[in-house]
Amino acid sequence: MNPKKEKTAGMLEKVSSLAKRRGFIYPGSDIYGGLAGTWDYGPLGVELKRNLKNEFWKAMVQSRDDVVGIDAAIVMNPRVWEASGHLDSFSDPLVECKKCHHRFRADQIDTKCPDCGGPLTEPKTFNLMVETYLGVIEGEKLKTYLRGEITQGVHVNFKNVLDSTRMKLPFGVAQVGKAFRNEITPGEFTFRSREFEQMELQFYTKPDMEESMRWFEYWKGERRKWYLSLGLREENLRFKEHGKDQLAHYARAAFDIEYQLESEWKEMEGVHHRGDWDVRRHQEYSKVDLTYFDEETKERFLPFIIETSGGVDRAALFFLVDAYHEEEAKEGEMRTVLKLHPKLAPMKAAVFPLLKNKPELVKLARTIYDDLKKEWMVAWDDRGNIGKRYFAQDEAGTPFCITVDFDSLEKGDVTVRDRDSMKQERVKISDIPAYLRAKLL
Ligand code: ATP
């Protein structure tokens, strides 16, 4: 391992160990020894991912007039994948070590086996589509695929969306959902999985290079702003342009939004100008007219497509890494804290009765907890000393801890402790929901 990789592994190891310990992410099928490239999200992880997807939806669909959403089937007619070119070219070059027989993606390694230094075979192409069979009668089952990307579910519905809504160009269709790839080398925690979720926008414009490139630049900017608005540190984000040799043959322009994982830059999302490739191919293969009729110019044409394609799991991983801090809590005492943006934090607050064995404290704390739970995910903890409870919530990324003490009974207020500054302030019980609402904006 080179020193750069070792450093990255260090951070990923810390985050994956915290993720397992606290219930963010477990290895898939853990008690059976796992299944390479699959991961299960625990009670905190499922909330983090749900918050991420909700924020995507709010920014990309809910707040806009020019984007609608869909949720297409994972399993599609196999002709879709012929049309999209996935059966011919959705592949990676694979090499095998002649000594230890480990397999690698040829484009990710040098000339020798990274595990044992042995010699490698010539690269072979390896299709990434995951095959599956539908139907009940052996021999008559239809061979199809678990979708390798969620993109095609949108393009095959271009006409349906046009016919069932009043959308006019330029407009977009967003989707979030699972995709599957037989990755040759799954790994680096959830970074490269075989089952993962994507969040995408397919934005249709007139087939005009100048206009479509303006939208391309616009969406590049919007997507970067979205990551920054959720707290990713600016110095850890950059755009990387695909060189001419990396561009898909149909692509007119492509940039990756990359995240700096320690000192290595890694793809988090792609912004692509796909020309009219997908709609043209689906029109050709389905024999259904997919042209758009422009009422102003009375012209019919196939639209250009600007795509933004991000990974939900990859983004969740980078948000975890970016939020992970080990720091001095007070002299001689360290804490691990996830400084997640409150919008992404799995639990928005935790409620503690100061002492477990004082029924009047527990009762008041319970009332506050039940009330907050109507609006937010909130944690309850009455075990051990308050310092330990704070540290446990720091590791879970909970932005606020609310403690009910004896003063609360008399004065009707509580202590609210801020995760990042560790500062505490007294807040009236009746003001807690408004206090949280203001902080969670
Ligand atoms: P890579 O070069 O890393 O294999 P890609 O260029 O094939 O990725 P796209 O097909 O553009 O990726 O997919 C869009 C996004 O989906 C990626 O930016 C990434 O966030 C996510 N993604 C792709 N493959 C995986 C995977 N195996 N595991 C997790 N996320 C993935």
XYZ file of N, CA, C and O in Angstrom, residues 182-255:
296
model
N -22.042 -5.478 -10.893
C -21.075 -6.509 -10.513
C -19.681 -5.907 -10.524
O -18.866 -6.206 -11.395
N -19.418 -5.030 -9.576
C -18.115 -4.372 -9.501
C -17.028 -5.428 -9.319
O -17.192 -6.361 -8.527
N -15.929 -5.259 -10.045
C -14.846 -6.236 -9.940
C -14.182 -6.148 -8.577
O -13.885 -7.166 -7.947
N -13.962 -4.930 -8.135
C -13.301 -4.758 -6.838
C -14.137 -3.864 -5.931
O -13.849 -2.679 -5.786
N -15.214 -4.445 -5.332
C -15.949 -3.626 -4.372
C -15.020 -3.326 -3.207
O -14.093 -4.098 -2.946
N -15.230 -2.227 -2.532
C -14.366 -1.968 -1.378
C -14.285 -0.529 -0.996
O -15.072 0.289 -1.472
N -13.313 -0.241 -0.114
C -13.193 1.062 0.530
C -14.520 1.395 1.209
O -15.164 2.391 0.899
N -14.929 0.486 2.112
C -16.186 0.605 2.851
C -17.326 0.676 1.831
O -17.363 -0.125 0.912
N -18.238 1.642 1.930
C -19.368 1.647 0.992
C -19.051 2.361 -0.324
O -19.913 2.440 -1.200
N -17.823 2.873 -0.472
C -17.498 3.694 -1.644
C -17.842 2.976 -2.949
O -18.456 3.533 -3.850
N -17.410 1.731 -3.053
C -17.749 0.956 -4.249
C -18.510 -0.287 -3.813
O -17.922 -1.243 -3.315
N -19.824 -0.257 -3.963
C -20.667 -1.373 -3.537
C -21.258 -2.041 -4.769
O -21.197 -1.496 -5.867
N -21.861 -3.214 -4.560
C -22.519 -3.876 -5.695
C -24.005 -3.529 -5.732
O -24.650 -3.663 -6.761
N -24.541 -3.129 -4.592
C -25.908 -2.610 -4.536
C -25.812 -1.236 -3.881
O -25.211 -1.098 -2.813
N -26.358 -0.224 -4.524
C -26.252 1.134 -3.977
C -27.406 1.980 -4.498
O -28.161 1.543 -5.369
N -27.537 3.171 -3.930
C -28.611 4.054 -4.375
C -28.037 5.245 -5.113
O -26.974 5.761 -4.760
N -28.780 5.686 -6.114
C -28.386 6.883 -6.857
C -29.460 7.957 -6.735
O -30.630 7.647 -6.498
N -29.058 9.214 -6.864
C -30.017 10.330 -6.922
C -29.678 11.125 -8.170
O -28.554 11.579 -8.330
N -30.662 11.225 -9.055
C -30.356 11.771 -10.379
C -31.380 12.780 -10.871
O -32.556 12.721 -10.522
N -30.890 13.625 -11.747
C -31.770 14.503 -12.522
C -31.440 14.300 -13.996
O -30.262 14.300 -14.368
N -32.467 14.105 -14.809
C -32.288 14.129 -16.259
C -33.024 15.375 -16.736
O -34.246 15.467 -16.588
N -32.272 16.337 -17.254
C -32.862 17.627 -17.620
C -32.860 17.760 -19.139
O -31.808 17.672 -19.775
N -34.068 17.923 -19.714
C -34.220 17.949 -21.175
C -34.234 19.391 -21.693
O -34.959 20.231 -21.152
N -33.430 19.656 -22.690
C -33.384 21.002 -23.280
C -33.584 20.905 -24.797
O -33.553 19.803 -25.359
N -33.757 22.064 -25.445
C -33.769 22.061 -26.911
C -32.424 21.540 -27.407
O -31.404 21.748 -26.739
N -32.396 20.924 -28.602
C -31.110 20.391 -29.090
C -30.219 21.498 -29.644
O -29.863 21.488 -30.822
N -29.913 22.423 -28.798
C -29.125 23.585 -29.199
C -27.904 23.598 -28.296
O -28.018 23.572 -27.074
N -26.732 23.599 -28.915
C -25.505 23.414 -28.136
C -25.307 24.538 -27.120
O -24.968 24.298 -25.966
N -25.572 25.771 -27.578
C -25.319 26.902 -26.692
C -26.257 26.881 -25.481
O -25.835 27.000 -24.336
N -27.549 26.670 -25.780
C -28.535 26.665 -24.686
C -28.283 25.494 -23.728
O -28.307 25.646 -22.503
N -28.009 24.324 -24.297
C -27.823 23.152 -23.424
C -26.557 23.302 -22.570
O -26.526 22.880 -21.418
N -25.531 23.947 -23.133
C -24.306 24.151 -22.340
C -24.527 25.152 -21.209
O -23.924 25.042 -20.147
N -25.449 26.105 -21.437
C -25.783 27.035 -20.342
C -26.429 26.259 -19.198
O -26.115 26.449 -18.029
N -27.324 25.329 -19.540
C -27.960 24.499 -18.497
C -26.947 23.576 -17.824
O -27.013 23.327 -16.629
N -26.024 23.080 -18.629
C -24.961 22.221 -18.074
C -24.204 22.973 -16.985
O -24.010 22.481 -15.870
N -23.804 24.208 -17.293
C -23.057 25.016 -16.323
C -23.938 25.336 -15.115
O -23.479 25.316 -13.980
N -25.204 25.611 -15.376
C -26.135 25.931 -14.291
C -26.236 24.757 -13.316
O -26.116 24.912 -12.106
N -26.432 23.557 -13.851
C -26.613 22.393 -12.965
C -25.335 22.014 -12.237
O -25.379 21.563 -11.095
N -24.192 22.222 -12.898
C -22.908 22.017 -12.204
C -22.882 22.875 -10.945
O -22.572 22.413 -9.852
N -23.228 24.147 -11.127
C -23.203 25.090 -10.006
C -24.206 24.723 -8.929
O -23.889 24.749 -7.734
N -25.418 24.349 -9.350
C -26.457 24.009 -8.369
C -26.062 22.817 -7.507
O -26.297 22.783 -6.310
N -25.492 21.824 -8.150
C -25.152 20.606 -7.405
C -24.015 20.867 -6.422
O -24.018 20.362 -5.296
N -23.073 21.695 -6.813
C -21.987 22.028 -5.891
C -22.542 22.782 -4.699
O -22.233 22.486 -3.548
N -23.431 23.747 -4.991
C -24.026 24.548 -3.916
C -24.792 23.657 -2.948
O -24.810 23.884 -1.753
N -25.456 22.627 -3.500
C -26.260 21.735 -2.650
C -25.374 21.038 -1.615
O -25.698 21.005 -0.439
N -24.232 20.519 -2.073
C -23.325 19.840 -1.130
C -22.806 20.821 -0.082
O -22.729 20.490 1.100
N -22.483 22.040 -0.539
C -21.963 23.031 0.415
C -23.050 23.431 1.415
O -22.785 23.602 2.605
N -24.301 23.535 0.931
C -25.390 23.973 1.822
C -25.643 22.952 2.930
O -26.196 23.279 3.965
N -25.228 21.716 2.699
C -25.412 20.691 3.732
C -24.131 20.482 4.537
O -23.986 19.485 5.248
N -23.202 21.417 4.383
C -22.074 21.459 5.307
C -20.788 20.804 4.853
O -19.819 20.791 5.606
N -20.719 20.259 3.627
C -19.423 19.689 3.190
C -18.419 20.831 3.092
O -18.738 21.912 2.600
N -17.213 20.576 3.561
C -16.211 21.655 3.572
C -15.726 21.950 2.155
O -15.386 21.028 1.408
N -15.722 23.252 1.843
C -15.424 23.684 0.478
C -14.067 23.181 -0.010
O -13.914 22.793 -1.169
N -13.084 23.146 0.909
C -11.739 22.736 0.476
C -11.690 21.248 0.095
O -10.738 20.792 -0.512
N -12.750 20.512 0.445
C -12.774 19.088 0.107
C -13.599 18.778 -1.138
O -13.888 17.617 -1.428
N -14.031 19.817 -1.846
C -14.829 19.622 -3.066
C -14.103 20.222 -4.248
O -13.508 21.295 -4.144
N -14.180 19.541 -5.392
C -13.667 20.170 -6.619
C -14.350 19.545 -7.831
O -14.953 18.463 -7.742
N -14.277 20.250 -8.950
C -14.760 19.701 -10.215
C -13.590 19.112 -10.968
O -12.505 19.671 -10.971
N -13.822 17.987 -11.614
C -12.773 17.436 -12.477
C -13.387 17.179 -13.843
O -14.389 16.461 -13.952
N -12.791 17.775 -14.844
C -13.327 17.595 -16.193
C -12.847 16.268 -16.774
O -11.698 15.883 -16.572
N -13.756 15.549 -17.461
C -13.328 14.322 -18.146
C -12.509 14.706 -19.364
O -12.940 15.551 -20.152
N -11.362 14.104 -19.507
C -10.547 14.343 -20.701
C -11.229 13.715 -21.903
O -12.140 12.897 -21.756
N -10.793 14.096 -23.108
C -11.402 13.566 -24.344
C -11.411 12.032 -24.350
O -12.373 11.411 -24.790
N -10.352 11.426 -23.803
C -10.253 9.967 -23.838
C -11.164 9.293 -22.803
O -11.448 8.108 -22.890
N -11.653 10.050 -21.816
C -12.523 9.453 -20.800
C -13.997 9.625 -21.125
O -14.850 8.974 -20.520
N -14.320 10.542 -22.055
C -15.722 10.836 -22.345
C -16.412 9.631 -22.967
O -15.857 8.975 -23.838
N -17.653 9.342 -22.518
C -18.454 8.329 -23.201
C -18.638 8.821 -24.640
O -18.676 10.030 -24.875
N -18.774 7.869 -25.608
C -18.739 8.293 -27.016
C -19.850 9.275 -27.371
O -19.708 10.093 -28.251
N -20.986 9.211 -26.633
C -22.106 10.102 -26.941
C -22.027 11.424 -26.183
O -22.777 12.354 -26.459
N -21.133 11.511 -25.184
C -21.146 12.674 -24.287
C -20.514 13.893 -24.926
O -19.514 13.792 -25.630
N -21.124 15.058 -24.703
C -20.581 16.299 -25.248
C -19.680 16.985 -24.223
O -18.820 17.771 -24.591
N -19.973 16.771 -22.946
C -19.159 17.369 -21.882
C -19.435 16.586 -20.604
O -20.535 16.065 -20.428
N -18.448 16.485 -19.731
C -18.657 15.761 -18.469
C -17.690 16.253 -17.401
O -16.495 16.431 -17.661
N -18.243 16.504 -16.245
C -17.443 16.881 -15.079
C -17.825 15.971 -13.931
O -18.990 15.613 -13.784
